[in-house]
Coordinates of C-alpha atoms in Angstrom, one line a residue:
M242 CA 43.2 -46.7 -29.2
A243 CA 42.3 -43.2 -27.9
A244 CA 44.1 -42.1 -24.8
T245 CA 42.2 -40.6 -22.0
A246 CA 43.2 -37.1 -20.8
V247 CA 45.6 -37.4 -18.0
A248 CA 48.3 -35.1 -16.7
T249 CA 51.9 -35.4 -17.9
A250 CA 53.7 -35.1 -14.6
V251 CA 55.3 -38.0 -12.7
V252 CA 56.2 -37.2 -9.1
V253 CA 59.6 -38.4 -7.9
S254 CA 60.1 -41.3 -5.6
G255 CA 59.1 -40.8 -2.0
C256 CA 56.0 -38.8 -2.8
S257 CA 52.7 -40.0 -4.2
V258 CA 52.9 -41.0 -7.8
G259 CA 51.1 -38.8 -10.2
P260 CA 49.3 -39.9 -13.3
P261 CA 51.6 -41.2 -16.2
P262 CA 51.8 -39.1 -19.4
E263 CA 49.3 -39.9 -22.1
D264 CA 52.0 -39.7 -24.8
F265 CA 53.9 -42.7 -23.3
A266 CA 53.6 -45.1 -26.3
T267 CA 55.1 -48.5 -27.2
G268 CA 57.0 -47.0 -30.2
D269 CA 59.7 -49.4 -31.2
A270 CA 59.9 -51.2 -27.8
V271 CA 60.4 -54.9 -27.8
L272 CA 60.7 -55.6 -24.0
A273 CA 58.7 -54.4 -21.1
M274 CA 59.7 -54.8 -17.4
R275 CA 58.4 -53.8 -14.0
V276 CA 61.2 -52.6 -11.8
E277 CA 60.8 -52.2 -8.0
E278 CA 63.1 -50.3 -5.6
G279 CA 63.6 -51.7 -2.1
G280 CA 61.6 -49.8 0.5
E281 CA 59.6 -47.7 -1.9
D282 CA 55.9 -47.7 -2.6
S283 CA 56.2 -47.2 -6.4
S284 CA 57.2 -49.4 -9.3
Y285 CA 58.5 -48.5 -12.8
L286 CA 57.2 -49.7 -16.1
V287 CA 60.3 -49.8 -18.4
L288 CA 60.1 -50.2 -22.2
V289 CA 63.3 -51.2 -24.0
S290 CA 64.0 -50.7 -27.7
P291 CA 65.9 -53.1 -30.0
N292 CA 69.1 -51.1 -29.4
G293 CA 68.7 -51.3 -25.6
K294 CA 67.5 -47.8 -25.0
T295 CA 64.9 -47.4 -22.2
R296 CA 61.9 -45.2 -21.3
A297 CA 60.1 -45.5 -18.0
I298 CA 57.0 -44.3 -16.1
E299 CA 56.5 -44.5 -12.4
L300 CA 53.4 -46.2 -11.1
D301 CA 52.0 -47.1 -7.6
R302 CA 53.4 -50.4 -6.5
V303 CA 51.1 -53.5 -6.4
D304 CA 52.3 -56.9 -5.3
G305 CA 52.3 -59.3 -8.2
A306 CA 51.7 -56.6 -10.8
G307 CA 52.2 -58.2 -14.2
I308 CA 52.5 -57.1 -17.8
S309 CA 50.7 -58.5 -20.9
W310 CA 51.8 -57.8 -24.4
T311 CA 49.5 -58.8 -27.3
E312 CA 49.2 -57.5 -30.9
D313 CA 47.1 -54.7 -29.4
G314 CA 49.9 -53.5 -27.1
V315 CA 50.9 -53.5 -23.5
T316 CA 48.7 -53.7 -20.3
T317 CA 49.7 -53.2 -16.7
S318 CA 48.1 -51.9 -13.5
D319 CA 48.7 -50.1 -10.3
R320 CA 46.6 -49.7 -7.1
S321 CA 43.6 -47.9 -8.7
H322 CA 44.2 -47.8 -12.4
D323 CA 44.5 -50.2 -15.4
Y324 CA 46.7 -49.0 -18.2
A325 CA 46.7 -49.9 -21.9
I326 CA 49.6 -48.7 -24.0
D327 CA 49.9 -48.9 -27.8
E328 CA 51.6 -47.0 -30.6
S329 CA 49.3 -44.0 -30.1
G330 CA 49.8 -43.5 -26.4
L331 CA 48.5 -44.5 -23.0
T332 CA 45.0 -45.0 -21.8
A333 CA 44.5 -44.7 -18.1
N334 CA 41.3 -46.4 -16.7
E335 CA 40.2 -45.6 -13.2
R336 CA 39.0 -48.9 -11.7
T337 CA 35.4 -48.8 -10.7
S338 CA 32.4 -51.0 -10.4
G339 CA 28.8 -49.8 -9.8
G340 CA 30.1 -46.3 -9.2
N341 CA 32.5 -47.5 -6.5
E342 CA 36.3 -47.2 -6.7
L343 CA 38.2 -50.5 -6.6
E344 CA 41.7 -50.4 -5.2
T345 CA 43.9 -53.4 -5.0
Q346 CA 46.8 -54.7 -2.9
H347 CA 47.7 -57.7 -5.0
E348 CA 47.3 -58.9 -8.6
W349 CA 46.8 -62.6 -8.9
Y350 CA 46.9 -63.2 -12.7
R351 CA 46.9 -61.5 -16.0
V352 CA 45.8 -63.5 -19.0
P353 CA 45.1 -62.5 -22.7
V354 CA 41.7 -63.8 -23.7
G355 CA 39.7 -63.1 -26.8
A356 CA 40.4 -59.5 -27.9
G357 CA 41.6 -58.4 -24.5
T358 CA 43.2 -59.2 -21.2
L359 CA 41.6 -60.4 -18.0
V360 CA 43.2 -59.5 -14.6
G361 CA 42.3 -60.8 -11.2
F362 CA 42.9 -58.7 -8.0
S363 CA 42.6 -58.7 -4.2
P364 CA 40.9 -55.6 -2.7
E365 CA 42.9 -53.1 -0.7
D366 CA 40.2 -53.4 2.0
A367 CA 40.3 -57.1 3.1
S368 CA 36.7 -56.9 4.2
K369 CA 35.6 -56.5 0.6
D370 CA 35.3 -59.0 -2.2
P371 CA 38.0 -59.6 -4.8
F372 CA 37.4 -58.4 -8.4
V373 CA 38.3 -58.9 -12.0
T374 CA 39.0 -56.4 -14.7
Y375 CA 38.7 -56.9 -18.5
I376 CA 40.9 -54.6 -20.7
D377 CA 39.6 -54.4 -24.2
G378 CA 42.4 -54.7 -26.7
D379 CA 40.8 -52.6 -29.5
S380 CA 39.7 -49.6 -27.4
G381 CA 42.0 -49.8 -24.4
K382 CA 39.0 -49.4 -22.1
A383 CA 38.7 -51.4 -18.9
T384 CA 35.6 -52.6 -17.1
S385 CA 35.6 -54.3 -13.7
R386 CA 33.2 -56.4 -11.6
V387 CA 33.3 -58.0 -8.2
S388 CA 34.4 -61.7 -8.5
L389 CA 31.7 -64.0 -7.2
Y390 CA 34.0 -67.0 -7.0
G391 CA 36.6 -65.6 -4.6
E392 CA 40.3 -64.9 -5.0
T393 CA 41.7 -67.1 -7.7
S394 CA 44.9 -69.0 -7.3
T395 CA 45.5 -69.8 -11.0
A396 CA 44.1 -69.0 -14.4
A397 CA 44.2 -70.6 -17.8
V398 CA 42.7 -69.7 -21.2
C399 CA 41.1 -72.3 -23.4
G400 CA 39.9 -70.5 -26.4
E401 CA 37.5 -67.8 -25.3
R402 CA 37.0 -69.2 -21.8
V403 CA 39.1 -68.4 -18.7
F404 CA 39.4 -71.2 -16.1
S405 CA 40.1 -70.0 -12.5
S406 CA 40.8 -72.2 -9.5
G407 CA 39.5 -70.2 -6.5
R408 CA 37.9 -70.8 -3.2
G409 CA 34.3 -72.1 -3.3
T410 CA 31.3 -69.9 -2.6
S411 CA 27.6 -70.4 -2.3
T412 CA 26.9 -68.6 -5.6
K413 CA 24.6 -70.5 -7.9
A414 CA 26.3 -71.1 -11.2
Y415 CA 24.7 -69.5 -14.2
E416 CA 24.7 -72.6 -16.5
D417 CA 21.9 -75.1 -16.0
D418 CA 24.2 -78.2 -15.9
S419 CA 26.3 -76.8 -13.0
D420 CA 25.7 -77.1 -9.3
S421 CA 26.5 -74.5 -6.6
I422 CA 29.2 -75.6 -4.1
P423 CA 27.8 -77.1 -0.9
E424 CA 28.5 -75.0 2.3
S425 CA 30.6 -77.9 3.6
Q426 CA 33.0 -77.4 0.7
W427 CA 33.5 -73.7 0.9
D428 CA 37.1 -74.2 2.1
L429 CA 37.9 -76.2 -1.0
A430 CA 39.0 -74.9 -4.4
A431 CA 36.6 -74.6 -7.3
L432 CA 37.5 -74.8 -10.9
T433 CA 35.4 -72.1 -12.4
S434 CA 35.0 -71.2 -16.1
V435 CA 34.0 -67.8 -17.1
Y436 CA 33.8 -65.8 -20.3
P437 CA 35.1 -62.3 -19.7
H438 CA 32.3 -60.6 -17.7
D439 CA 29.7 -63.2 -18.5
G440 CA 28.3 -66.0 -16.4
M441 CA 30.3 -68.8 -14.8
D442 CA 29.9 -72.5 -14.1
V443 CA 31.6 -74.5 -11.5
L444 CA 33.3 -77.7 -12.8
S445 CA 34.7 -79.3 -9.7
T446 CA 36.0 -78.7 -6.2
L447 CA 39.3 -80.0 -4.7
Q448 CA 42.0 -79.1 -2.2
P449 CA 43.3 -75.6 -3.0
S450 CA 46.6 -75.0 -4.7
S451 CA 49.3 -73.5 -2.4
F452 CA 50.9 -71.3 -5.0
P453 CA 48.4 -68.5 -5.7
G454 CA 49.0 -66.1 -8.5
T455 CA 50.1 -68.4 -11.3
T456 CA 49.0 -68.7 -14.9
S457 CA 48.6 -72.3 -16.1
P458 CA 48.7 -73.6 -19.7
C459 CA 45.7 -75.1 -21.4
V460 CA 46.5 -77.8 -24.0
G461 CA 43.7 -79.7 -25.7
G462 CA 41.2 -78.6 -23.1
M463 CA 43.4 -79.8 -20.2
V464 CA 44.7 -77.3 -17.7
Y465 CA 48.0 -78.0 -16.0
E466 CA 48.7 -76.6 -12.5
G467 CA 51.6 -77.1 -10.2
W468 CA 51.0 -77.2 -6.4
E469 CA 52.5 -78.3 -3.1
N470 CA 50.7 -79.8 0.0
D471 CA 51.5 -79.2 3.6
D472 CA 53.8 -82.3 3.7
D473 CA 56.1 -80.8 1.1
Q474 CA 54.8 -83.1 -1.6
H475 CA 54.8 -81.6 -5.0
F476 CA 52.2 -82.2 -7.7
V477 CA 50.9 -81.3 -11.1
R478 CA 47.1 -81.2 -11.2
V479 CA 45.4 -81.9 -14.5
W480 CA 42.0 -80.3 -14.9
N481 CA 39.7 -81.7 -17.6
T482 CA 37.5 -78.8 -18.8
A483 CA 35.3 -80.9 -21.1
K484 CA 31.6 -80.8 -20.4
G485 CA 30.1 -83.9 -18.8
T486 CA 33.4 -85.1 -17.4
P487 CA 32.7 -87.2 -14.3
T488 CA 33.7 -85.5 -11.0
A489 CA 36.4 -88.1 -10.3
K490 CA 38.1 -87.3 -13.6
T491 CA 37.8 -83.6 -13.6
A492 CA 40.9 -83.0 -11.4
V493 CA 43.7 -85.6 -11.2
D494 CA 46.9 -85.1 -9.2
H495 CA 50.3 -86.5 -10.3
E496 CA 53.0 -86.5 -7.7
I497 CA 56.4 -85.2 -9.0
V498 CA 59.2 -87.6 -8.4
Y499 CA 62.6 -85.9 -8.6
P500 CA 65.9 -87.8 -9.1
E501 CA 67.0 -89.6 -5.9
D502 CA 63.6 -88.8 -4.4
D503 CA 64.9 -85.4 -3.4
S504 CA 61.7 -83.5 -3.9
S505 CA 61.5 -81.9 -0.5
R506 CA 64.8 -80.1 -1.1
I507 CA 64.2 -79.2 -4.7
G508 CA 60.7 -77.7 -4.2
G509 CA 57.6 -77.6 -6.3
P510 CA 56.6 -75.8 -9.5
M511 CA 55.1 -72.3 -9.0
R512 CA 54.3 -72.2 -12.7
V513 CA 54.4 -74.8 -15.5
T514 CA 54.5 -74.5 -19.3
V515 CA 54.1 -77.0 -22.1
S516 CA 56.5 -77.4 -25.0
D517 CA 56.7 -80.3 -27.5
G518 CA 54.5 -82.6 -25.4
R519 CA 56.5 -82.0 -22.1
L520 CA 56.0 -80.0 -19.0
F521 CA 58.6 -77.4 -17.9
W522 CA 59.0 -75.5 -14.7
V523 CA 61.7 -73.6 -12.8
V524 CA 62.9 -74.1 -9.2
D525 CA 65.8 -72.0 -7.9
N526 CA 67.2 -71.2 -11.4
T527 CA 67.0 -74.8 -12.5
M528 CA 64.6 -75.9 -15.2
W529 CA 62.9 -79.2 -14.8
S530 CA 61.0 -81.3 -17.3
A531 CA 58.5 -84.2 -17.2
P532 CA 56.3 -86.1 -19.6
L533 CA 52.9 -84.5 -20.1
P534 CA 50.6 -86.1 -17.5
T535 CA 47.4 -87.9 -18.5
T536 CA 44.0 -88.0 -16.9
E537 CA 44.9 -91.2 -15.1
A538 CA 46.4 -90.8 -11.7
G539 CA 50.1 -91.7 -11.2
P540 CA 53.5 -90.2 -10.5
I541 CA 55.5 -88.3 -13.1
R542 CA 59.3 -88.4 -13.1
A543 CA 61.2 -85.2 -13.5
R544 CA 64.5 -84.7 -15.1
E545 CA 66.8 -81.7 -14.9
A546 CA 66.7 -79.8 -18.2
G547 CA 69.4 -77.3 -17.3
Y548 CA 70.4 -74.2 -15.4
L549 CA 68.9 -70.8 -16.3
E550 CA 71.5 -68.1 -16.7
G551 CA 70.8 -65.1 -14.7
Y552 CA 69.0 -64.6 -11.4
V553 CA 67.6 -61.0 -11.5
G554 CA 63.9 -61.4 -10.8
L555 CA 63.8 -65.1 -11.4
D556 CA 62.7 -65.8 -7.8
A557 CA 59.7 -63.6 -8.5
E558 CA 58.8 -65.6 -11.6
A559 CA 60.0 -62.8 -13.8
L560 CA 60.4 -65.0 -16.9
T561 CA 58.4 -65.4 -20.0
Y562 CA 58.0 -68.2 -22.5
A563 CA 57.9 -68.5 -26.3
S564 CA 56.7 -71.7 -27.8
T565 CA 60.2 -73.3 -27.8
A566 CA 62.2 -71.1 -25.5
V567 CA 62.2 -69.3 -22.1
F568 CA 63.4 -65.7 -21.6
T569 CA 64.9 -64.4 -18.4
V570 CA 66.9 -61.3 -17.5
A571 CA 70.5 -61.6 -16.3
E572 CA 73.1 -59.3 -14.8
D573 CA 76.5 -60.4 -15.8
S574 CA 78.3 -58.9 -12.9
E575 CA 76.1 -60.7 -10.4
L576 CA 76.4 -58.2 -7.6
H577 CA 74.1 -59.2 -4.7
E578 CA 73.3 -56.3 -2.5
R579 CA 71.2 -58.2 0.0
K580 CA 68.2 -60.5 0.4
W581 CA 64.9 -59.3 1.7
S582 CA 63.0 -62.0 3.4
R583 CA 59.2 -62.1 3.4
S584 CA 57.0 -64.1 5.6
R585 CA 54.6 -65.8 3.3
S586 CA 56.8 -68.6 2.0
R587 CA 60.3 -69.4 0.8
H588 CA 59.1 -68.5 -2.7
D589 CA 58.7 -64.9 -1.6
D590 CA 62.4 -64.4 -0.7
R591 CA 63.6 -61.5 -2.9
V592 CA 67.1 -60.9 -4.4
W593 CA 67.7 -57.2 -4.5
T594 CA 70.7 -56.0 -6.5
E595 CA 72.5 -53.0 -8.1
L596 CA 72.0 -53.2 -11.9
T597 CA 75.3 -52.5 -13.7
E598 CA 74.7 -54.7 -16.8
L599 CA 71.4 -56.2 -17.9
S600 CA 70.6 -58.6 -20.7
L601 CA 67.6 -60.5 -21.9
V602 CA 68.6 -64.1 -22.2
R603 CA 66.9 -66.7 -24.4
T604 CA 67.3 -70.4 -23.6
E605 CA 66.0 -73.1 -26.0
L606 CA 63.9 -75.7 -24.3
A607 CA 65.0 -78.5 -26.6
S608 CA 68.8 -78.0 -26.7
W609 CA 69.2 -75.8 -23.6
K610 CA 71.4 -73.5 -25.6
S611 CA 71.4 -69.9 -24.2
S612 CA 72.1 -66.7 -26.0
V613 CA 71.8 -63.0 -25.3
A614 CA 68.7 -61.7 -27.1
L615 CA 69.0 -58.1 -26.1
E616 CA 71.4 -55.9 -24.1
V617 CA 69.8 -53.2 -22.0
A618 CA 71.7 -49.8 -21.8
L619 CA 71.8 -48.6 -18.2
K620 CA 73.5 -45.3 -18.5
D621 CA 71.4 -42.2 -17.8
V622 CA 68.2 -44.1 -17.4
D623 CA 65.0 -42.7 -15.8
F624 CA 64.4 -45.5 -13.3
P625 CA 66.4 -46.7 -10.3
T626 CA 69.2 -49.2 -10.8
K627 CA 70.4 -49.6 -7.2
D628 CA 68.7 -51.9 -4.6
V629 CA 66.1 -53.0 -7.2
Q630 CA 64.4 -56.1 -8.5
I631 CA 62.7 -56.9 -11.8
T632 CA 59.3 -58.4 -11.0
A633 CA 57.7 -58.9 -14.4
L634 CA 58.6 -59.3 -18.0
A635 CA 56.7 -59.2 -21.3
I636 CA 58.1 -59.3 -24.9
N637 CA 56.7 -57.8 -28.1
P638 CA 55.1 -60.8 -29.9
E639 CA 56.1 -59.5 -33.3
W640 CA 59.7 -59.1 -32.3
M641 CA 59.6 -62.6 -30.7
A642 CA 58.3 -64.1 -33.9
E643 CA 60.9 -62.3 -36.0
N644 CA 63.7 -63.6 -33.8
G645 CA 62.7 -67.3 -34.2
E646 CA 59.9 -68.1 -31.7

C-alpha cells in the first residue's frame, strides 16, 4: 500500500491537529486503541506491540470513531480524513465526493466487507446528507459517496453485502424486485442491502432501533440486532435477508426476559454477538446470553454468563470479540477520576480515569475464564494517561489466531 505524501509533524494538544506521519506503520503491533482526553478535541490512535510498548499519533476527535483491523492492516478516521495503515506506512485520504469535502461529526459503523472496509458517517453540517466511505484494503485508497438511505443505526455483513438499518427515504431501489418506501413510512427504519458503492435494495421497514451505531452479526443470512423501545422493553430483532421473504417474516422481534423479570433495571443490548449457537451481549460489565432466536416471534430468556473484568472504555462499547472469546481493557488499580454525563442516554455516560496500569483481558465465552492477554507499558508514552477514556479497540487477527482464537 503506497502512502500518500503528508507532513510528518503532529501538533500538540490544544492546537489544531496536523497531519500524521506517513511512516507510521503497523510494524509488530498486535493491539490498536483510540484514547480520548477529557475536554480535548483530539483523539490518539495507539498501537501496542507484543511486549506492551506503544506508539501513538494524534488525530481530530470524532464521536464514535472506530478501528478495523484486517489482514490488510488498520483503518480509522478523523473529521475529514480516512486512514489506512499497514507494514509500509500510513495512507491519508482526504474525504471528498463529487469534488466536495465531506467532514463528519459522528461515525456510526465500521465493517470489513470484501477486500476493504465500509464506514458510515453523519455530516458535520446537519443540513447535509450522511455519507459512506469504502477503504480498499489492497491500495489503502478511500472513496466516499452520499448515502441515499439516511443515517444508519446498525450494519451487518453477509458475504459481500452490507445490510444497514436506517431511516426510510423516497429513493427508488435499484433492484427490480424492490419497492421504494411510501412517504407515510419515512419515519420508519428500512433494512437496506448494499454492495460497497453499488446499488441498494430495500428489504423491509419497521420501527427504528434506539441504539444507533452498532455492528450486528450475520449468521446464515440472519442479522441479529438489539434494541429498546420507549417503554424500556428490550428486544433482539431478527432480520431475514433472503430474497423473496414475506414482509411479515423479514423482521421479527423477540423480547428479552431477564431473571426475575428485572429487565427495566438491567437494560438492553447495545451490541450482540453470536458464539456456539448463542447470543451474547454486555450491560454494565455483565455479559448476558440467550438461545439464538428463530424467525418465529416469541420471548427469549437471558441468563447471566459472568462479569467482565475491567471497566476502562467498556461503557463506550470498547470491546472486541474473537470467535470464542471477548477482549476488554482493564486497569487493575481502578482509579476513577470522575464521570462525565452526556445527555443522549444512559449509555453515553463516560468513565474517565487516570491510567496507571493497563491490560488487555481475554474472557472465554464458554467457561468464562479470564486471563491477561497483554500488559501495556505506560511509562514515557506519547499519549495522555490522565483524565482519559479508551473508546475503541481492535486486535491484529494474526496475533489473535496464534493465541487461540
